[in-house]
Each structure stands twice: as structure tokens, then as C-alpha cells.
Coordinates of C-alpha atoms in Angstrom, one line a residue:
M146 CA -22.9 -12.8 29.4
P147 CA -21.9 -16.0 28.2
D148 CA -18.6 -17.4 29.3
P149 CA -16.4 -17.9 26.5
G150 CA -14.2 -20.2 27.9
P151 CA -11.2 -20.0 30.8
T152 CA -9.0 -16.8 31.0
L153 CA -5.5 -17.6 29.2
T154 CA -2.5 -17.0 31.6
P155 CA 0.7 -16.7 29.9
A156 CA 3.4 -19.2 30.4
T157 CA 6.0 -18.2 33.2
P158 CA 8.8 -17.3 31.1
P159 CA 12.1 -18.8 32.3
S160 CA 14.1 -15.6 33.4
P161 CA 12.9 -12.1 32.2
L162 CA 15.8 -10.7 29.6
P163 CA 17.4 -7.5 30.2
S164 CA 17.2 -5.2 27.6
T165 CA 19.9 -2.5 26.2
P166 CA 18.3 0.7 25.1
P167 CA 19.3 1.2 21.6
P168 CA 21.2 4.0 20.2
P169 CA 19.4 7.6 19.5
L170 CA 17.0 7.4 16.5
P171 CA 18.8 9.0 13.2
S172 CA 18.0 12.6 12.0
M173 CA 14.6 12.8 10.2
A174 CA 15.0 13.9 6.6
P175 CA 13.1 17.0 5.3
P176 CA 10.2 16.8 2.9
G177 CA 12.2 15.4 0.1
L178 CA 14.5 12.1 -0.7
P179 CA 17.8 12.3 0.6
A180 CA 20.2 12.5 -2.4
A181 CA 21.8 8.8 -2.1
Q182 CA 18.0 7.3 -2.6
A183 CA 16.7 10.1 -5.1
A184 CA 19.4 9.0 -7.2
G185 CA 18.4 5.4 -6.8
G186 CA 21.1 4.0 -4.5
T187 CA 21.1 1.9 -1.5
G188 CA 22.9 4.3 0.8
V189 CA 21.4 6.9 3.0
A190 CA 22.3 10.6 3.0
E191 CA 23.1 12.4 6.1
P192 CA 19.5 14.4 6.0
E193 CA 19.2 17.5 7.8
V194 CA 16.8 17.4 10.7
N195 CA 13.2 18.8 9.8
P196 CA 12.6 21.0 13.1
A197 CA 8.9 20.1 13.5
F198 CA 9.1 16.7 13.2
A199 CA 12.1 16.0 15.2
R200 CA 10.2 17.7 17.7
V201 CA 7.6 14.5 17.2
L202 CA 11.0 11.8 17.7
R203 CA 12.1 13.3 20.7
G204 CA 9.2 12.8 22.2
P205 CA 7.7 13.9 26.0
S206 CA 10.3 16.0 28.1
G207 CA 9.8 18.7 30.9
L208 CA 8.3 17.8 34.4
G209 CA 6.7 14.7 35.3
T210 CA 7.8 12.9 31.9
S211 CA 10.2 10.8 32.8
G212 CA 8.1 7.7 33.1
L213 CA 6.7 8.4 29.9
S214 CA 10.6 8.0 28.0
L215 CA 10.2 6.0 24.9
L216 CA 13.9 4.4 25.8
P217 CA 12.9 0.6 27.0
R218 CA 13.0 -0.2 30.4
P219 CA 15.2 -2.6 32.1
E220 CA 13.5 -6.0 32.7
P221 CA 12.7 -6.9 36.5
P222 CA 16.0 -7.3 38.8
A223 CA 15.5 -11.6 38.6
A224 CA 16.8 -11.1 35.1
L225 CA 20.1 -10.3 36.5
A226 CA 19.8 -13.5 38.7
A227 CA 21.4 -15.8 35.9
P228 CA 23.9 -14.4 33.8
E229 CA 24.2 -15.8 30.5
P230 CA 27.3 -18.2 30.2
E231 CA 28.6 -16.9 27.5
P232 CA 27.5 -12.7 26.1
P233 CA 25.7 -13.3 22.8
E234 CA 27.0 -12.8 19.5
P235 CA 26.6 -9.1 18.0
P236 CA 23.3 -9.0 15.8
A237 CA 24.6 -9.6 12.2
P238 CA 24.2 -6.9 10.0
A239 CA 20.7 -6.3 8.2
E240 CA 20.2 -7.9 4.9
G241 CA 18.8 -6.5 1.9
R242 CA 17.9 -3.3 0.4
P243 CA 15.8 -0.7 0.2
V244 CA 13.3 0.3 -2.9
P245 CA 15.5 2.5 -4.6
G246 CA 13.9 6.4 -4.1
L247 CA 11.7 5.1 -1.2
Y248 CA 11.6 7.7 1.4
Y249 CA 12.3 5.8 4.6
H250 CA 14.4 6.2 7.9
P251 CA 16.9 3.7 8.9
V252 CA 16.3 2.4 12.6
P253 CA 18.5 0.6 14.9
E254 CA 18.9 -3.2 14.9
P255 CA 16.6 -4.8 17.6
D256 CA 17.7 -5.7 20.5
P257 CA 19.0 -9.5 19.7
L258 CA 18.0 -10.9 23.1
R259 CA 14.9 -9.6 23.0
V260 CA 14.6 -10.8 19.3
E261 CA 15.5 -14.6 20.4
E262 CA 13.3 -14.5 23.5
V263 CA 10.1 -13.6 21.2
S264 CA 10.6 -15.9 18.9
R265 CA 11.1 -18.6 21.3
R266 CA 7.7 -17.5 23.0
I267 CA 5.8 -16.9 19.6
K268 CA 6.5 -20.2 17.9
R269 CA 5.5 -22.4 21.2
W270 CA 2.6 -20.3 21.7
A271 CA 1.8 -20.7 17.7
V272 CA 2.9 -24.4 18.1
D273 CA 1.4 -26.0 21.4
E274 CA -1.4 -23.4 22.4
V275 CA -3.2 -22.6 19.6
E276 CA -2.1 -25.1 16.6
A277 CA -2.0 -22.2 14.3
Y278 CA -0.2 -23.9 11.8
P279 CA 0.9 -27.4 10.8
P280 CA 4.4 -28.5 10.5
E281 CA 4.5 -28.7 6.7
W282 CA 4.5 -24.6 6.9
E283 CA 7.0 -24.4 9.8
D284 CA 9.9 -22.9 7.2
Q285 CA 7.5 -20.3 6.4
F286 CA 6.6 -19.3 10.2
D287 CA 10.3 -18.9 10.8
G288 CA 10.6 -17.1 7.5
F289 CA 8.3 -14.5 8.6
S290 CA 10.8 -13.6 11.3
V291 CA 8.2 -12.0 13.5
G292 CA 9.9 -11.7 16.3
R293 CA 12.4 -9.6 14.8
Y294 CA 9.5 -7.5 13.6
M295 CA 7.8 -6.8 16.8
V296 CA 11.1 -6.1 18.9
A297 CA 12.2 -3.5 16.0
C298 CA 8.5 -2.0 16.2
H299 CA 8.4 -1.6 19.7
P300 CA 11.5 -0.6 21.0
D301 CA 10.1 1.1 24.2
A302 CA 8.0 -2.4 25.3
P303 CA 8.5 -2.4 28.8
T304 CA 8.7 -6.2 29.5
V305 CA 8.7 -9.1 27.0
D306 CA 5.2 -9.8 27.8
H307 CA 4.2 -6.6 26.0
L308 CA 6.1 -7.5 23.1
M309 CA 4.3 -10.8 22.8
A310 CA 0.8 -9.1 23.1
A311 CA 1.5 -7.5 19.9
T312 CA 3.1 -10.6 18.4
R313 CA 0.3 -12.9 19.0
L314 CA -2.0 -10.6 17.7
M315 CA 0.4 -10.4 14.2
V316 CA 0.3 -14.0 13.8
A317 CA -3.3 -14.3 14.6
E318 CA -4.1 -11.1 12.1
N319 CA -2.1 -13.2 9.5
A320 CA -3.8 -16.9 9.9
V321 CA -6.7 -15.1 9.2
D322 CA -5.5 -13.5 6.3
D323 CA -3.5 -17.0 5.0
C324 CA -6.5 -19.2 5.8
Y325 CA -9.2 -17.1 5.1
C326 CA -8.1 -14.9 2.0
E327 CA -5.2 -15.7 0.7
D328 CA -2.2 -18.4 0.4
H329 CA -3.3 -21.7 2.2
G330 CA -6.9 -22.2 1.0
G331 CA -8.5 -18.9 1.1
S332 CA -10.8 -17.6 -1.1
P333 CA -13.0 -15.0 -1.6
V334 CA -16.1 -16.9 -2.1
G335 CA -17.7 -17.0 1.6
L336 CA -15.2 -14.8 3.4
G337 CA -17.6 -12.5 4.9
G338 CA -19.0 -15.7 7.0
R339 CA -15.9 -16.9 8.3
L340 CA -14.4 -13.0 9.2
L341 CA -17.8 -12.6 11.1
L342 CA -17.9 -15.5 13.3
A343 CA -13.7 -15.2 13.7
H344 CA -14.4 -11.6 14.6
T345 CA -17.0 -13.0 17.4
A346 CA -13.4 -14.3 18.9
L347 CA -12.3 -11.1 19.7
D348 CA -15.6 -9.2 20.0
P349 CA -17.4 -12.0 22.1
L350 CA -21.2 -12.7 21.1
H351 CA -23.7 -11.7 23.7
T352 CA -26.3 -14.4 23.2
T353 CA -29.2 -16.6 25.0
G354 CA -28.2 -19.5 27.4
E355 CA -29.3 -22.1 24.7
Y356 CA -27.0 -21.3 21.8
A357 CA -23.7 -20.0 24.0
P358 CA -22.6 -23.4 24.1
D359 CA -22.5 -23.7 20.3
W360 CA -21.0 -20.6 20.0
A361 CA -18.2 -21.0 22.7
E362 CA -17.5 -24.3 21.1
S363 CA -17.0 -22.9 17.3
L364 CA -14.2 -20.7 18.6
E365 CA -11.9 -23.9 19.0
S366 CA -12.9 -25.1 15.4
D367 CA -9.9 -23.8 13.4
A368 CA -6.6 -22.2 13.5
P369 CA -7.4 -18.6 12.8
R370 CA -10.4 -18.5 15.5
R371 CA -8.4 -20.0 17.9
A372 CA -5.6 -17.6 17.1
Y373 CA -7.8 -14.8 18.0
R374 CA -9.4 -16.2 20.9
S375 CA -6.0 -16.5 22.7
A376 CA -4.3 -13.5 21.2
M377 CA -7.3 -11.5 22.2
A378 CA -7.4 -12.8 26.1
Y379 CA -3.7 -12.3 26.5
F380 CA -4.1 -8.6 25.3
T381 CA -6.9 -7.6 27.2
Q382 CA -4.8 -8.5 30.7
L383 CA -2.3 -5.6 29.5
A384 CA -4.7 -3.0 27.8
T385 CA -7.6 -1.5 29.3
A386 CA -11.4 -1.6 28.2
S387 CA -11.0 1.2 26.1
Q388 CA -7.8 0.1 24.5
A389 CA -9.5 -3.6 23.6
D390 CA -12.2 -1.5 22.3
R391 CA -10.1 0.5 19.8
F392 CA -8.4 -2.4 19.2
R393 CA -11.8 -4.3 18.1
H394 CA -12.9 -1.3 16.0
D395 CA -9.4 -1.1 14.3
M396 CA -10.2 -5.1 13.5
A397 CA -13.4 -4.4 11.9
R398 CA -11.9 -1.8 9.8
L399 CA -9.5 -4.4 8.3
H400 CA -12.2 -6.9 8.3
M401 CA -14.4 -4.8 5.8
G402 CA -11.3 -4.0 3.9
Y403 CA -10.8 -7.5 3.2
L404 CA -14.2 -7.9 2.3
A405 CA -14.2 -4.7 -0.5
E406 CA -11.1 -6.8 -1.9
A407 CA -12.8 -10.2 -1.9
A408 CA -15.7 -8.5 -3.8
W409 CA -13.0 -7.0 -6.1
A410 CA -11.7 -10.7 -6.7
E411 CA -15.2 -12.2 -7.2
T412 CA -16.2 -9.8 -9.7
Q413 CA -12.6 -9.4 -11.7
Y414 CA -12.8 -5.8 -11.5
T415 CA -9.8 -3.8 -11.1
P416 CA -10.6 -0.4 -9.1
Q417 CA -9.3 2.9 -10.0
V418 CA -6.1 3.6 -8.4
W419 CA -8.0 6.1 -5.6
E420 CA -10.7 3.1 -5.2
Y421 CA -7.7 0.9 -4.2
L422 CA -6.4 3.5 -1.9
A423 CA -9.8 3.7 -0.2
M424 CA -9.7 -0.1 0.0
R425 CA -5.9 -0.1 1.3
Q426 CA -6.6 2.2 4.4
F427 CA -8.9 0.0 6.1
N428 CA -7.2 -3.5 4.5
N429 CA -4.0 -2.2 6.4
F430 CA -1.5 -2.0 9.1
R431 CA -3.4 0.1 11.4
P432 CA -4.3 -2.2 13.9
C433 CA -0.9 -2.6 15.0
P434 CA 0.1 1.0 15.5
T435 CA -2.7 1.8 17.1
I436 CA -1.7 -0.5 20.3
T437 CA 1.4 1.3 20.4
D438 CA 0.2 2.7 24.3
T439 CA -1.0 -0.8 25.1
V440 CA 2.7 -2.2 24.3
G441 CA 4.5 0.4 25.4
G442 CA 2.6 0.0 29.1
Y443 CA 0.6 3.3 29.1
E444 CA -2.4 4.9 27.8
L445 CA -3.5 7.1 25.4
P446 CA -6.9 8.6 26.8
A447 CA -9.7 8.0 24.3
D448 CA -10.5 11.4 24.1
L449 CA -6.9 12.2 22.8
H450 CA -6.9 9.1 20.7
A451 CA -10.5 10.2 19.0
Q452 CA -10.0 13.4 18.2
P453 CA -9.6 13.5 14.7
A454 CA -6.4 15.2 14.1
M455 CA -4.6 12.2 15.6
Q456 CA -6.8 9.6 13.5
R457 CA -5.2 11.5 10.4
V458 CA -2.0 10.7 11.7
I459 CA -3.2 7.1 12.3
A460 CA -4.6 6.8 9.0
L461 CA -1.6 8.4 7.3
A462 CA 0.9 5.9 9.3
G463 CA -1.4 3.0 8.0
N464 CA -1.6 4.0 4.5
A465 CA 1.7 4.3 4.2
T466 CA 3.5 1.2 5.8
T467 CA 1.0 -1.0 3.8
I468 CA 2.1 0.4 0.6
V469 CA 5.8 -0.3 1.8
N470 CA 4.0 -4.0 1.8
D471 CA 2.8 -3.5 -1.9
L472 CA 6.6 -2.5 -3.0
Y473 CA 8.5 -4.9 -1.0
S474 CA 5.8 -7.9 -1.9
Y475 CA 5.6 -7.3 -5.6
T476 CA 7.4 -9.7 -7.0
K477 CA 5.9 -12.1 -4.6
E478 CA 2.8 -11.9 -5.2
L479 CA 3.2 -11.9 -9.0
A480 CA 5.1 -15.0 -8.5
S481 CA 1.9 -16.4 -7.2
P482 CA -1.4 -17.8 -8.8
G483 CA -4.3 -15.4 -9.6
K484 CA -4.6 -11.8 -10.2
H485 CA -3.1 -9.8 -7.0
L486 CA -4.1 -6.5 -6.7
N487 CA -1.3 -4.1 -5.3
L488 CA -0.8 -0.4 -6.0
P489 CA 1.9 -0.7 -8.8
V490 CA -0.8 -3.4 -10.4
V491 CA -3.5 -0.9 -10.1
I492 CA -1.7 2.0 -11.5
A493 CA -0.1 0.3 -14.0
E494 CA -3.9 -1.2 -15.5
R495 CA -5.8 2.1 -14.7
E496 CA -3.3 5.1 -16.0
D497 CA -1.9 3.0 -19.2
V498 CA 1.7 2.7 -18.1
S499 CA 4.1 0.2 -18.0
E500 CA 5.3 -2.6 -14.9
R501 CA 8.1 -0.5 -14.3
E502 CA 6.1 3.0 -14.6
G503 CA 3.4 2.0 -12.5
Y504 CA 5.7 0.7 -9.7
L505 CA 7.8 4.2 -9.6
K506 CA 4.8 6.1 -9.4
A507 CA 3.6 3.7 -6.2
V508 CA 6.8 4.8 -5.0
E509 CA 5.7 8.5 -5.5
V510 CA 2.5 7.7 -3.8
H511 CA 4.0 6.3 -1.0
N512 CA 6.6 8.6 -0.5
D513 CA 3.9 11.7 -0.4
L514 CA 1.7 9.5 2.1
M515 CA 5.4 10.0 4.3
H516 CA 5.6 13.2 4.4
E517 CA 1.6 14.0 5.1
F518 CA 2.3 11.5 7.7
E519 CA 5.1 13.4 9.2
E520 CA 3.7 16.7 8.9
A521 CA 0.2 15.7 10.4
A522 CA 2.2 14.2 13.6
A523 CA 4.5 17.5 13.6
E524 CA 1.2 19.7 13.5
L525 CA -0.8 17.5 15.9
A526 CA 2.5 17.6 18.4
A527 CA 2.8 21.5 18.3
S528 CA -1.1 22.0 19.1
C529 CA -1.8 19.7 21.6
P530 CA 1.6 18.8 23.6
D531 CA 0.2 17.0 26.0
P532 CA 2.7 14.5 26.8
R533 CA 0.8 11.2 26.4
V534 CA -0.1 12.7 23.1
L535 CA 3.9 13.1 22.2
R536 CA 4.8 9.6 23.6
F537 CA 1.8 8.2 21.3
L538 CA 2.9 9.9 18.0
K539 CA 7.1 9.4 18.7
G540 CA 5.7 5.7 19.3
V541 CA 3.6 5.4 15.8
A542 CA 6.4 7.4 14.1
V543 CA 8.9 4.3 15.3
W544 CA 6.5 1.8 14.1
V545 CA 6.2 3.0 10.8
D546 CA 10.1 2.9 10.6
G547 CA 10.3 -1.0 12.4
N548 CA 8.0 -1.9 9.5
H549 CA 9.7 -0.5 7.0
Y550 CA 12.9 -1.9 8.1
W551 CA 11.4 -5.7 8.6
H552 CA 10.1 -5.6 5.0
M553 CA 13.6 -4.7 4.0
T554 CA 15.4 -7.1 5.7
N555 CA 13.1 -10.1 5.1
T556 CA 14.8 -11.4 2.1
Y557 CA 13.5 -14.7 2.9
R558 CA 9.8 -13.6 1.7
Y559 CA 10.7 -10.4 -0.3
S560 CA 12.8 -9.3 -3.5
L561 CA 12.9 -6.2 -5.3
P562 CA 11.9 -5.9 -9.2
D563 CA 14.3 -5.3 -11.7
F564 CA 13.5 -1.9 -12.5
W565 CA 16.9 -0.2 -12.1

């Protein structure tokens, strides 16, 4: 096999940061909206516990499962050798407001020490190691708040290095989306060729000695490929071979979704609502929650991950979280040049309703997907009470909630339409 280049070794951090376990997760609401959300308000009513899904949120328990706890483990003792000169400031209250009527679960504020350290390291990686963006994009990179995003989604990560594995992949995926597909020079024209070549940074090309050097050189030719190659090299230092292959498969799914959306853009086709939802099952966040075990420092074995019931849970999680993105990015996309497909736009056009009605119908679709996700997770937890399955299900559920938290609080990127 041709050598894709030297193995990257993560930079040694100053001193690993201690982590304070977050407070217990809030009670989970049963199917149906809490009263405050149903009324269109921004408060969160105290919901009754859904006993079936509450089991998922509790995670594994019993003899021999203490090592599978979802509470963050402290960093190595060396973290205590250099105490902070002053205690950190308490995190500011989360900004933003939830989409009225949206079914969601509030989460604890992410650990501020970890947020600060992940934010520092990811910017150094993006600027110095892979040159993922030019200086004029710095404000957009900072506004993305990817450190807060990943810490909120992975509270069980045992170390900052584990968090960084997820964070680099998230930044790399966004570099591909921005540079190849959308905001920064992207275009549907020729997208398939660009994506295929970028995918070889994740899934290496096996070719002849004559042509291998040309391929290896191509991996440094643009920001998306540099970012993919580096992020994957770090990820495979923590992931098993099975976990890495699982991630490559999900990235191929993502790229296929990009291509479907690009084809519709080229032909100026507005899909039927069901067609749009089919595209969004591929062009979605699935690669992020599917690595929750790698980031958590354990492995869900391939046979358990591949079972149809688990695949349904992961698909529904990806679908629901992606509709969250459609809802919170709605006004941002409307203000961008060209026509952007999102669920409210597709519903309004295909079902011949107003923009407001299309948006509110999209909220209902999201809520239905969330209830389907919770029911599927609860059923799987009951039918397959393997501690690794229970931990993975809880990790996916926490990722879903952290994803909503980030969208709701990222007021730099998102604002809500005036529909209420």
C-alpha cells in the first residue's frame, strides 16, 4: 500500500485540564410538547419522566459497568500539578432562544475549562497545521464556536485529546462543505470529482508505485483535503479499525447526500418533501453521533452497531438533528445568494402554503422525528440490555441534545424568523 505520508502526532498540550462532572441530565419529556413550548414560549416546563426513554438516559448500570459511566473522568494527575492562578469565571448564561414549539431537552452548560482548551487547540490546528482558512475568515471561525459545540455533545470524553478527535473532524467536514459546496467558492458544478478525491484523504487510494506519489501530493493541494487527511490521521490513533471503517462509510453517505442536493441545484429542481427528507438522511450529521464511542474512549462492537435497530436509532438521530439545523439556519440561508433548499422552503413550495406555515410544519416534522428516535432507542435498550449498547444509546441521545444547545445559543450564526 502506498504511504500516504508521515503519521501525525498530536501536539503535547501544556497540562491536561481537570474536568468537573456536569449536573445530572434533566428529566426527559414524554411524547408531546411541554406546556411552555407548546404555547410558543421559550421557557421549559418541568416534564414528567418518560420511563422507557429515561432508562436510555441513565445508561448502563449493575455489576461490572462502572467503567462505562458517562460522567467525564478526571484528566491524568499531572493536571493538578500547575493550579490556575485564579479560579475561572463562571460560564455566562446561554444566549439565544429555542424555536417556539420545538421538542428538545435542555442540557448543562459545557465545562468552561474544556471549552477554552479545545477552542485554543482547534484554532492552532486549523491555522498552523492544515491552513484550513485564510486570515479574513477568522471571525467566522471564531463565531462557529466549535469548542463549545463538541464539549456540549461529548460530556463523557475521557480527555481533551478525545474531544479534539471529534472537533478536527467537524472542522474538516465544514471546510469541505464551505469550499466545495457552498459559502466560500463552492459550486454544484464538478462537485462529484472534488468530493471523490477528497474522500481518498479518509479512505486511502491503493494504486501502483508509478501513480502513488501524484495522489499523495494531491492530499496537500487544498484546505479540505489537508483538513480531512490530518483529522483522519489523529482520529485513527484513538479509533479501532472497525470504528475508523464505520466513519469512512458514514462519510461516503454524507458525500452522496451532497451530490443529490447539488444535482437538484444544477437542474433547479425542488424535491418533493419525502424526497428532501431522503436526501437529508444522507446529507446530515450522522458521522458525528456515530463516533460517540470513539470519543467516549470505548467501542460498540461492529455486530452491535450494525444491527438494524441500532441503525434506525442512529438514522433518526441524524435526521432530527439536521432538521434542527434547517430551522435555526433558515434566516441565514434566506439572506444568502441563490436558492437554498431547507425543509421549511420545500414544504412551503411543494404543499403550497405560506413561508410561516412551511416553517411551523417543519417544526412538527422535527418533533415527530424526535419522538420516533426516543421510542426506537427505548425499544432497543429494552430488547438488548448490553451495557455497551446502553452507553452508546445514551451517548447518541446526549449528542442530539448538545447539537440543539449549540444551534440555539450560537447567535453569531443564527437568528429566528419573526413567525410568532
